XYZ file of C-alpha atoms in Angstrom:
718
model
C -57.911 28.896 -160.516
C -59.901 31.888 -161.734
C -63.199 30.149 -160.984
C -61.935 29.068 -157.572
C -60.956 32.618 -156.598
C -64.279 33.943 -157.854
C -66.351 31.550 -155.752
C -64.127 31.973 -152.677
C -64.405 35.776 -152.844
C -68.192 35.744 -153.380
C -68.970 33.199 -150.698
C -66.461 34.838 -148.357
C -68.280 38.137 -148.781
C -71.633 36.481 -148.103
C -70.272 34.663 -145.049
C -68.842 37.907 -143.655
C -72.158 39.700 -144.196
C -74.089 36.823 -142.588
C -71.825 36.583 -139.530
C -71.732 40.347 -138.980
C -75.488 40.713 -139.355
C -76.232 37.785 -137.018
C -73.840 39.187 -134.393
C -75.333 42.691 -134.536
C -79.003 41.830 -134.953
C -79.668 38.852 -132.732
C -79.063 38.744 -128.957
C -77.848 35.436 -127.473
C -81.330 34.216 -126.461
C -82.688 34.369 -130.026
C -83.562 30.869 -131.175
C -84.813 29.926 -127.709
C -88.374 30.267 -126.504
C -87.455 31.822 -123.160
C -84.475 33.462 -121.476
C -82.604 30.508 -119.959
C -78.950 29.491 -119.925
C -77.597 28.764 -123.402
C -76.223 25.485 -122.039
C -79.664 24.389 -120.848
C -81.439 21.501 -122.548
C -84.828 23.201 -122.260
C -86.677 26.004 -123.989
C -85.503 25.044 -127.467
C -87.590 26.159 -130.395
C -90.216 23.531 -131.156
C -92.226 23.053 -134.317
C -95.380 22.532 -132.207
C -95.070 26.019 -130.730
C -93.927 27.765 -127.558
C -96.919 27.234 -125.271
C -97.067 28.655 -121.748
C -99.780 28.916 -119.097
C -101.565 31.908 -117.585
C -103.969 32.470 -114.704
C -107.343 34.225 -114.964
C -109.775 35.246 -112.198
C -113.437 36.165 -112.166
C -116.676 36.027 -110.167
C -118.011 33.480 -112.674
C -116.616 31.335 -115.513
C -117.925 33.970 -117.938
C -116.074 36.996 -116.487
C -112.482 35.773 -116.341
C -109.718 38.405 -116.499
C -105.915 37.903 -116.580
C -104.040 38.082 -113.284
C -102.393 41.418 -114.098
C -105.801 43.149 -114.092
C -106.446 41.911 -110.538
C -103.255 43.727 -109.459
C -101.679 40.947 -107.402
C -98.267 42.005 -106.006
C -95.400 39.779 -104.864
C -92.499 41.518 -103.111
C -90.199 38.487 -103.003
C -90.035 38.350 -106.807
C -90.371 42.105 -107.410
C -93.569 41.451 -109.361
C -95.680 44.597 -109.088
C -98.083 43.376 -110.405
C -97.729 39.654 -111.168
C -98.374 39.160 -114.883
C -99.026 36.204 -117.175
C -97.675 33.725 -118.035
C -97.197 32.157 -114.590
C -95.705 28.891 -115.888
C -93.324 28.559 -118.836
C -90.691 26.189 -120.169
C -88.167 28.221 -118.167
C -90.099 27.542 -114.946
C -89.592 23.813 -115.470
C -86.102 23.986 -116.975
C -84.709 26.183 -114.199
C -86.192 23.756 -111.655
C -84.282 20.842 -113.153
C -86.990 19.452 -115.459
C -86.058 20.299 -119.084
C -89.004 21.527 -121.106
C -89.661 22.984 -124.541
C -93.148 24.167 -123.633
C -96.017 23.611 -121.195
C -99.674 23.279 -122.229
C -103.036 21.602 -121.478
C -103.419 22.758 -117.836
C -105.843 21.079 -115.398
C -106.473 22.039 -111.770
C -106.972 19.861 -108.720
C -107.797 21.389 -105.309
C -106.784 20.020 -101.919
C -107.881 22.456 -99.243
C -106.094 25.754 -99.884
C -103.479 24.125 -102.128
C -103.861 24.153 -105.900
C -102.181 21.534 -108.070
C -101.702 22.158 -111.769
C -101.208 19.167 -114.070
C -100.024 19.924 -117.600
C -98.326 18.582 -120.690
C -94.566 19.086 -120.575
C -92.786 18.734 -123.928
C -89.579 16.835 -123.175
C -86.720 18.224 -125.348
C -84.800 14.937 -125.129
C -87.499 12.437 -126.129
C -89.553 15.088 -128.023
C -92.667 13.571 -126.450
C -95.125 14.913 -123.922
C -94.848 14.029 -120.220
C -97.296 15.049 -117.504
C -95.824 17.655 -115.164
C -97.228 19.025 -111.917
C -96.831 22.328 -110.060
C -98.201 23.573 -106.738
C -99.603 26.924 -105.574
C -100.483 28.010 -102.039
C -101.531 31.580 -102.906
C -104.561 30.994 -105.136
C -102.512 30.591 -108.304
C -100.354 33.723 -108.189
C -97.127 31.730 -107.868
C -96.372 28.126 -108.841
C -93.639 25.752 -107.717
C -92.844 22.964 -110.200
C -92.805 19.641 -108.353
C -91.635 17.393 -111.160
C -92.901 14.876 -113.701
C -95.994 13.055 -112.474
C -96.333 10.608 -115.363
C -93.870 9.501 -118.011
C -94.580 6.786 -120.596
C -92.725 5.657 -123.748
C -95.463 7.338 -125.797
C -96.750 10.907 -126.007
C -98.973 12.112 -123.143
C -101.061 15.273 -122.910
C -104.446 16.651 -121.711
C -104.131 15.316 -118.100
C -107.748 15.390 -116.890
C -107.625 14.797 -113.096
C -110.679 14.028 -110.943
C -111.804 12.400 -107.690
C -113.994 9.303 -107.437
C -114.870 7.417 -104.260
C -112.022 9.031 -102.333
C -109.432 8.132 -104.980
C -107.692 10.561 -107.357
C -107.571 9.534 -111.012
C -105.880 10.918 -114.087
C -107.046 10.302 -117.647
C -104.334 11.662 -119.971
C -104.478 11.609 -123.740
C -102.502 8.609 -125.024
C -103.982 8.116 -128.480
C -100.627 7.002 -129.944
C -101.169 3.524 -128.489
C -104.835 3.441 -129.508
C -106.479 3.426 -126.074
C -107.827 5.678 -123.330
C -106.029 4.813 -120.082
C -106.995 5.626 -116.495
C -104.327 6.067 -113.805
C -104.806 6.151 -110.023
C -102.646 8.163 -107.619
C -100.694 5.997 -105.180
C -98.674 8.903 -103.755
C -100.309 12.124 -104.881
C -99.262 14.101 -106.839
C -96.094 12.447 -108.244
C -96.777 8.707 -108.238
C -99.471 7.030 -110.382
C -100.295 3.463 -111.398
C -102.298 2.305 -114.381
C -105.790 1.362 -113.177
C -107.245 0.131 -116.468
C -107.728 0.862 -120.155
C -111.305 2.117 -120.207
C -111.699 2.391 -123.999
C -109.821 0.809 -126.889
C -110.098 3.905 -129.054
C -107.556 6.615 -129.970
C -109.522 9.391 -128.253
C -108.056 12.875 -127.788
C -109.050 15.741 -125.483
C -111.247 13.514 -123.295
C -113.058 14.613 -120.134
C -115.643 13.052 -117.795
C -118.538 14.740 -116.009
C -121.093 13.359 -113.547
C -124.604 14.478 -114.496
C -128.051 13.175 -113.506
C -126.796 9.880 -112.094
C -124.503 8.925 -114.977
C -120.926 9.624 -115.970
C -120.488 11.114 -119.418
C -117.279 10.929 -121.404
C -116.640 13.518 -124.114
C -113.782 13.032 -126.578
C -112.807 12.986 -130.226
C -111.426 10.165 -132.340
C -107.983 11.164 -133.543
C -108.647 9.420 -136.883
C -111.954 11.191 -137.564
C -112.538 14.658 -138.950
C -111.931 17.628 -136.663
C -115.585 18.607 -136.259
C -116.772 15.414 -134.544
C -117.413 14.884 -130.850
C -117.912 11.397 -129.439
C -120.025 10.821 -126.318
C -120.044 7.763 -124.080
C -121.843 7.027 -120.799
C -121.459 4.722 -117.799
C -122.555 4.344 -114.190
C -118.925 4.737 -113.016
C -115.782 6.371 -114.444
C -114.216 2.896 -114.530
C -116.734 1.696 -117.115
C -117.930 -0.207 -118.980
C -118.684 2.654 -121.359
C -121.492 2.599 -123.905
C -121.608 4.854 -126.969
C -124.313 7.492 -127.088
C -127.018 6.917 -129.701
C -126.133 10.181 -131.464
C -122.371 9.701 -131.248
C -120.421 10.988 -133.070
C -121.961 14.450 -132.931
C -121.156 16.196 -136.194
C -120.104 19.842 -136.063
C -119.225 19.351 -132.413
C -115.976 21.124 -131.553
C -113.251 19.155 -129.797
C -112.984 19.669 -126.056
C -111.093 22.741 -124.940
C -111.174 21.838 -121.251
C -113.300 20.483 -118.437
C -117.117 20.573 -118.663
C -118.753 22.334 -115.699
C -122.124 23.018 -114.068
C -123.102 26.635 -113.386
C -126.441 27.691 -111.916
C -127.931 24.337 -112.849
C -126.813 24.503 -116.505
C -124.130 22.328 -118.056
C -121.402 23.952 -120.175
C -118.296 22.780 -121.947
C -115.351 24.489 -123.591
C -114.419 23.726 -127.186
C -111.749 24.579 -129.702
C -112.859 26.736 -132.588
C -112.688 24.576 -135.709
C -111.681 25.339 -139.290
C -109.023 27.932 -140.082
C -109.125 29.322 -136.553
C -108.253 25.974 -134.920
C -106.277 26.501 -131.743
C -106.676 30.246 -132.049
C -109.737 30.652 -129.883
C -111.610 28.920 -127.086
C -115.375 28.773 -127.471
C -118.142 27.794 -125.037
C -121.196 25.579 -125.532
C -124.324 25.324 -123.410
C -125.563 21.740 -123.267
C -129.366 21.942 -123.534
C -130.055 18.189 -123.582
C -127.883 15.336 -122.318
C -129.577 11.942 -122.040
C -128.988 8.431 -123.320
C -131.244 9.127 -126.290
C -130.510 12.738 -127.174
C -127.806 15.387 -127.114
C -128.127 19.043 -128.044
C -125.744 21.928 -127.481
C -125.600 25.536 -128.636
C -122.633 27.887 -128.758
C -122.913 30.851 -126.383
C -120.957 34.123 -126.423
C -117.582 33.783 -124.731
C -114.566 35.977 -125.244
C -111.454 35.384 -123.185
C -109.387 38.548 -122.977
C -106.260 38.469 -125.122
C -103.541 40.958 -125.946
C -103.196 43.005 -129.113
C -99.404 42.597 -129.075
C -99.438 39.605 -131.419
C -96.174 37.608 -131.109
C -94.924 39.801 -128.270
C -97.715 38.490 -126.037
C -97.588 35.001 -124.523
C -101.065 34.201 -125.951
C -101.132 36.721 -128.778
C -101.525 34.174 -131.601
C -103.569 31.291 -130.175
C -104.941 29.546 -127.086
C -106.799 26.251 -126.916
C -107.235 24.942 -123.341
C -109.137 26.427 -120.402
C -109.851 24.791 -117.054
C -112.096 26.661 -114.592
C -112.540 25.779 -110.917
C -114.507 27.535 -108.180
C -112.337 28.549 -105.215
C -115.122 29.990 -103.066
C -118.573 31.548 -103.605
C -118.175 34.202 -106.293
C -114.481 33.407 -106.823
C -113.296 31.400 -109.834
C -109.847 30.652 -111.192
C -109.052 29.626 -114.751
C -105.864 28.207 -116.243
C -105.281 28.933 -119.925
C -102.507 27.888 -122.276
C -101.417 30.314 -124.953
C -98.857 30.585 -127.718
C -97.104 33.364 -129.595
C -96.522 31.327 -132.794
C -98.437 28.814 -134.883
C -97.699 25.119 -135.321
C -95.146 24.558 -138.074
C -93.632 28.029 -137.658
C -90.124 26.662 -137.059
C -90.207 24.366 -140.100
C -91.495 27.178 -142.321
C -88.774 29.579 -141.182
C -86.008 27.020 -141.705
C -87.343 26.197 -145.161
C -87.548 29.854 -146.180
C -84.095 30.515 -144.723
C -82.320 27.797 -146.668
C -84.328 28.628 -149.781
C -82.997 32.192 -149.507
C -79.426 30.916 -149.179
C -79.886 28.672 -152.232
C -81.162 31.720 -154.110
C -78.036 33.639 -153.002
C -75.834 30.838 -154.382
C -77.804 31.013 -157.627
C -77.013 34.724 -157.799
C -73.286 33.906 -157.527
C -73.589 31.479 -160.433
C -75.426 34.145 -162.429
C -72.603 36.600 -161.784
C -70.144 33.973 -162.998
C -72.076 33.662 -166.252
C -72.243 37.420 -166.803
C -68.538 37.940 -166.086
C -67.535 35.080 -168.388
C -65.982 33.082 -165.565
C -68.499 30.271 -166.083
C -69.218 29.306 -169.671
C -71.598 26.436 -169.211
C -74.028 24.906 -166.746
C -73.151 21.272 -167.505
C -69.771 19.905 -168.679
C -69.524 19.858 -172.464
C -68.847 16.101 -172.521
C -72.397 15.599 -171.221
C -73.924 17.448 -174.137
C -74.462 17.140 -177.868
C -72.052 19.593 -179.476
C -74.317 21.209 -182.043
C -71.986 24.065 -182.812
C -68.983 21.999 -183.795
C -71.005 19.738 -186.046
C -69.401 16.621 -184.610
C -69.564 14.480 -181.480
C -66.880 12.971 -179.308
C -66.457 9.216 -179.196
C -67.800 9.189 -175.660
C -70.940 11.031 -176.697
C -71.433 8.767 -179.736
C -71.310 5.709 -177.516
C -73.754 7.229 -175.038
C -76.154 8.280 -177.808
C -76.755 4.688 -178.801
C -77.739 3.552 -175.296
C -81.277 4.877 -175.118
C -83.723 7.464 -176.247
C -83.899 8.939 -172.697
C -80.179 9.575 -172.503
C -80.279 11.321 -175.887
C -83.056 13.618 -174.687
C -81.097 14.425 -171.524
C -78.035 15.328 -173.586
C -80.120 17.579 -175.796
C -81.532 19.274 -172.673
C -77.986 19.833 -171.331
C -77.037 21.469 -174.602
C -80.009 23.793 -174.460
C -79.160 24.814 -170.866
C -75.604 25.563 -171.893
C -76.881 28.142 -174.362
C -78.030 30.278 -171.381
C -74.633 31.833 -170.372
C -73.869 33.241 -173.835
C -77.445 34.480 -174.079
C -77.181 36.308 -170.730
C -73.833 37.861 -171.649
C -75.467 39.116 -174.773
C -78.125 40.883 -172.714
C -75.798 42.382 -170.100
C -72.565 43.899 -171.390
C -70.260 43.787 -168.355
C -67.982 46.539 -169.734
C -70.776 49.059 -170.314
C -72.021 51.492 -167.649
C -75.459 49.902 -167.627
C -73.902 46.446 -167.443
C -71.763 47.391 -164.411
C -74.863 48.796 -162.724
C -76.722 45.549 -163.379
C -73.829 43.502 -161.979
C -73.751 45.696 -158.865
C -77.478 45.289 -158.327
C -77.199 41.519 -158.721
C -74.392 41.445 -156.136
C -76.525 43.501 -153.729
C -79.419 41.109 -154.343
C -77.209 38.210 -153.280
C -76.212 40.040 -150.097
C -79.872 40.792 -149.319
C -80.868 37.174 -149.899
C -78.099 36.093 -147.522
C -79.436 38.481 -144.888
C -82.976 37.202 -145.359
C -81.745 33.641 -144.976
C -79.956 34.502 -141.727
C -83.091 36.225 -140.390
C -85.207 33.129 -140.984
C -82.604 30.639 -139.717
C -81.098 32.517 -136.763
C -83.654 35.182 -135.958
C -86.197 33.105 -134.093
C -89.905 33.750 -134.439
C -89.486 37.527 -134.290
C -91.161 37.654 -130.884
C -89.791 39.742 -128.011
C -90.059 38.005 -124.640
C -90.070 39.495 -121.149
C -87.175 38.634 -118.856
C -88.485 36.865 -115.765
C -87.100 37.438 -112.281
C -87.397 34.650 -109.717
C -89.883 32.887 -111.970
C -92.221 35.829 -112.490
C -92.885 38.449 -115.115
C -94.436 41.801 -114.329
C -95.536 45.029 -115.998
C -94.700 48.726 -115.909
C -96.211 52.046 -116.907
C -94.541 53.954 -119.725
C -94.612 57.742 -119.196
C -93.618 60.455 -121.637
C -93.912 64.235 -121.587
C -94.698 66.072 -124.807
C -96.715 68.833 -126.464
C -98.552 69.631 -129.694
C -95.505 70.327 -131.880
C -94.229 66.790 -131.264
C -97.394 64.863 -132.142
C -95.619 63.123 -135.022
C -93.055 61.732 -132.554
C -95.786 60.651 -130.173
C -97.733 58.644 -132.756
C -94.648 56.668 -133.760
C -93.639 56.268 -130.110
C -97.013 54.867 -128.986
C -97.308 52.458 -131.910
C -93.858 50.995 -131.230
C -93.668 50.821 -127.438
C -97.238 49.674 -126.833
C -96.214 46.347 -128.452
C -93.428 45.713 -125.916
C -94.383 42.704 -123.750
C -94.247 44.291 -120.277
C -95.899 47.645 -121.028
C -99.213 47.817 -119.142
C -100.237 51.412 -119.923
C -98.847 54.521 -121.588
C -99.174 57.820 -119.746
C -98.827 60.924 -121.920
C -98.045 64.053 -119.887
C -99.360 66.838 -122.121
C -97.603 70.126 -121.408
C -98.819 72.532 -124.076
C -101.431 72.916 -126.817
C -104.600 70.962 -127.587
C -104.146 67.252 -126.799
C -104.819 64.626 -129.484
C -107.811 62.301 -129.494
C -107.019 58.801 -128.303
C -108.318 57.505 -131.633
C -105.345 59.206 -133.314
C -102.931 56.860 -131.527
C -102.382 53.282 -132.669
C -101.836 51.505 -129.369
C -101.971 47.886 -128.177
C -102.391 49.021 -124.532
C -104.529 51.681 -122.821
C -103.272 55.242 -123.294
C -104.062 57.992 -120.790
C -103.392 61.663 -121.547
C -102.850 63.872 -118.496
C -103.203 67.518 -119.485
C -101.109 69.854 -117.347
C -102.107 73.434 -116.515
C -98.541 74.748 -116.567
C -95.789 74.003 -119.082
C -93.123 72.782 -116.676
C -90.526 70.038 -116.859
C -91.353 69.259 -113.228
C -94.642 67.788 -114.472
C -92.728 64.670 -115.451
C -92.570 63.626 -111.800
C -95.967 64.762 -110.525
C -97.550 62.265 -108.131
C -100.259 60.336 -110.008
C -102.564 58.028 -108.037
C -103.921 56.474 -111.245
C -100.631 54.709 -111.989
C -101.250 51.065 -111.045
C -97.720 49.657 -111.340
C -94.761 50.210 -109.062
C -92.367 50.606 -111.981
C -92.486 53.599 -114.299
C -90.287 54.000 -117.334
C -89.795 57.696 -118.018
C -88.904 57.762 -121.696
C -88.673 60.836 -123.904
C -90.934 60.732 -126.935
C -88.008 61.251 -129.311
C -86.082 58.144 -128.232
C -86.624 54.926 -130.176
C -85.120 51.706 -128.817
C -85.897 48.039 -129.355
C -88.420 46.327 -127.099
C -85.718 43.830 -126.107
C -83.594 46.689 -124.777
C -86.571 47.970 -122.800
C -87.223 44.495 -121.365
C -83.585 44.188 -120.262
C -83.820 47.486 -118.402
C -87.015 46.380 -116.670
C -85.398 43.117 -115.608
C -82.427 44.970 -114.082
C -84.730 47.424 -112.282
C -86.743 44.557 -110.772
C -83.492 43.303 -109.272
C -82.638 46.809 -107.972
C -85.937 48.705 -107.524
C -84.305 51.220 -105.167
C -82.142 52.568 -108.018
C -82.576 54.619 -111.163
C -82.007 52.171 -114.016
C -81.461 53.718 -117.418
C -79.709 53.795 -120.754
C -77.760 57.090 -120.857
C -74.838 57.268 -118.367
C -72.996 60.430 -117.430
C -69.995 61.151 -115.230
C -69.750 64.327 -113.150
C -66.300 65.158 -111.801
C -65.178 67.891 -109.414
C -65.246 70.524 -112.196
C -69.054 70.234 -112.334
C -68.981 70.439 -116.133
C -71.703 68.555 -117.939
C -70.404 66.169 -120.610
C -71.702 63.487 -122.952
C -71.373 59.719 -122.514
C -67.945 59.772 -124.147
C -66.575 61.525 -121.060
C -67.952 58.772 -118.809
C -66.398 56.130 -121.055
C -63.024 57.843 -120.878
C -63.233 57.742 -117.068
C -64.462 54.115 -117.171
C -67.409 54.833 -114.941
C -70.568 56.813 -114.302
C -72.447 58.410 -111.418
C -75.572 59.700 -113.114
C -78.327 58.252 -115.339
C -80.470 60.526 -117.471
C -84.130 60.059 -116.587
C -85.219 60.767 -120.135
C -84.869 56.991 -120.420
C -84.924 55.404 -116.970
C -86.940 53.040 -114.760
C -87.859 54.140 -111.254
C -90.079 53.315 -108.295
C -93.112 55.544 -108.842
C -93.859 56.033 -105.145
C -90.303 56.670 -104.049
C -89.092 58.754 -107.016
C -92.151 60.954 -107.454
C -92.594 61.435 -103.710
C -88.937 62.403 -103.354
C -89.082 64.833 -106.262
C -92.214 66.577 -104.948
C -90.944 66.741 -101.356
C -90.129 69.960 -99.530
C -86.443 69.011 -99.723
C -86.605 69.290 -103.513
C -88.527 72.618 -103.627
C -85.506 74.848 -104.353
C -84.321 72.377 -106.990
C -87.712 72.394 -108.716
C -87.699 76.187 -108.782
C -84.298 76.144 -110.472
C -85.586 73.628 -113.045
C -88.433 76.015 -113.904
C -86.012 78.922 -114.116
C -83.690 77.094 -116.529
C -86.414 75.030 -118.241
C -83.945 72.170 -118.023
C -82.307 69.667 -115.652
C -85.266 67.842 -114.067
C -83.395 64.584 -114.718
C -80.221 65.947 -113.135
C -82.170 67.003 -110.044
C -83.625 63.523 -109.537
C -80.126 62.025 -109.692
C -78.920 64.372 -106.957
C -81.955 63.568 -104.814
C -81.390 59.818 -105.182
C -77.690 60.217 -104.326
C -78.530 62.420 -101.326
C -80.875 59.791 -99.901
C -78.705 56.745 -100.662
C -75.431 58.153 -99.352
C -72.500 56.227 -100.798
C -74.666 53.245 -101.714
C -75.125 52.826 -105.452
C -78.138 54.823 -106.613
C -77.986 54.370 -110.391
C -77.670 51.412 -112.757
C -76.737 51.408 -116.446
C -78.099 49.189 -119.227
C -76.518 49.520 -122.648
C -79.060 49.848 -125.487
C -78.451 47.780 -128.596
C -79.556 50.750 -130.713
C -81.130 54.108 -129.899
C -82.421 56.638 -132.435
C -83.167 60.283 -131.633
C -86.207 61.089 -133.792
C -86.120 64.770 -132.822
C -83.278 65.141 -135.321
C -85.882 64.569 -138.049
C -88.610 66.820 -136.603
C -86.485 69.792 -135.491
C -88.347 70.328 -132.189
C -85.768 69.067 -129.701
C -85.443 70.988 -126.432
C -81.683 70.431 -126.548
C -81.256 71.414 -130.194
C -78.346 73.784 -129.450
C -75.872 71.444 -127.795
C -73.500 74.133 -126.457
C -76.244 76.147 -124.790
C -77.854 72.966 -123.474
C -74.583 71.800 -121.880
C -73.927 75.244 -120.371
C -77.336 75.196 -118.673
C -76.778 71.724 -117.346
C -73.344 72.644 -115.993
C -75.002 75.497 -114.123
C -77.527 72.971 -112.765
C -74.721 70.695 -111.562
C -73.140 73.489 -109.554
C -76.473 74.621 -108.091
C -77.636 71.131 -107.121
C -74.225 70.306 -105.651
C -74.616 73.274 -103.311
C -78.122 72.128 -102.347
C -77.738 68.345 -102.085
C -74.039 67.490 -102.097
C -71.617 66.557 -104.850
C -71.706 63.487 -107.094
C -67.991 63.567 -107.882
C -67.068 61.392 -104.902
C -68.750 58.334 -106.405
C -68.124 56.376 -109.583
C -69.546 53.042 -110.680
C -67.593 51.085 -113.272
C -69.010 49.763 -116.525
C -69.204 45.972 -116.732
C -69.842 45.424 -113.047
C -72.798 43.064 -113.529
C -72.661 39.421 -114.557
C -75.365 39.806 -117.238
C -72.988 41.831 -119.436
C -75.659 44.409 -120.236
C -73.668 47.330 -118.756
C -70.512 47.102 -120.837
């Protein structure tokens, strides 16, 4: 009974710690590769990765830049600008075609319509199908059309081309040992098998027409990675003859379609060795004939993010298809991933290994407390201490030499508990300390196990709206005494997925060098001539996004919290969307969030942490209507956020002007630096109460409106 109670109490403690930590630390979407319904079949974590597809543009195949740098805007999806990725597992899943990831994109043009064919990882069969999506706006938006090709075996790398007025697809189907060619009978969703053109398990195969012949490039799935096979024929239908120099050693596997540019032939490859699938490289084909083949790698660097796992292609990318839309206008489709292959298996293994280690710690505690006296039952062992053996043991000893050795080993293991109790005296002060540390170690191991098993890949994903993701500018106002805050702020928030740029509004003192800031995105420092809180909302033509997050440099929140706020703002761009609610009643007395909670509603959002429309908000704040309010802000050196709330309410009338998003955790770092503007809470609240009365006289009261917590279906405003 004593042992039973011991194990129940220990494992109960660990279970409580695990459940509490998982509930607090991991939002509901963790463990999925995109933000879709928890009941959905798609977007499950996959050991092959979490691939998605992005669009790049350039005036040549060598100058491709991601779509967000081109600044394409889409009002219907509140994407200002449209950002990569443009196609994800959620795009397919939410359209009724369950998907774990999408990869291997290939383009086919019909007039002004672009068709994208890609591998779709089916979460039910766990095999690849060939999906298709359509774009009528040069690749900015894509509509999934469905599954174009589905076979009992795995399909990928859907190379699509035209020959003699017919459209063909040559997907990778190496699992059945042949390279198959399909012909469209009702483009783009219906295809029939035309013929098996090669009885070889080729992967990543493409065809190009060059100097009167068709050339097939591929790699044998059974050969080493650094081999490229070349075949040639007078038609894509064959028969195909092997090139005299095939296989080409040290030839990287295809990374996409070969193409002709200014009379020179190029092909994309996958970087081999340790960097496999991490980078796309380019080769210039100097000689391609029936007798000879020579290629040389040329410089090619496709722009990637420095946000690592928080970027859709931050860890690897391995397919690129480039097509010319018009003279001097090229589009490229690239697949990218935020994790490596095998990441899921590794995390699960480490998670359960940590839990096994935690169980081992419980057993160790049992030994040290004297609750467990042996590792194996004594009847299994040779009883050296008693000088005699039981009848059962004597019978077993005569069976074999192996069984005798096993019994001796059991006896040796059973000497461990007394040995450990001799080292750690549980009744001494040092012994109790050791027992406490061992218990803490078990709790920590349980937490580590939960992180690996339930915590996902550790990546933060953007929340899409109507199938699109977008980006915003992060703006903060600071000065020289708060440089420590700023460095920590920039390093953290620049890694959030949707942050495009950080604008530092420098109010006082010499500004820092940009090299002093560790940032994954561009940082711009705007030095102000006058130290004024009104500078926060100065009109700035260099801001390239519609959304701006005004966020004080002493507030630290998780990137997931920031992404939730951005998603809500994209749904309501006419509102102030923020994380600190306040309620102003008819007394015009400024109070903390607790007062709003007690009244079960709010009518103001502090703009020290709020999203807003840069054109509308900044223009409104700098308007003639707001002049007297700005003067009062300068007089009090306070309340610029309060003023903007009154201006929004004045313009919107009784329509809701503010929106609340509850942060999972927010830390005020000014408490550690001692340079907070609002350090004296009583004086700060008195000033803000004075502001409430003044702004009410100028722009009307806020007390006649109240918006309840929990009014949205997403549950983020509770």
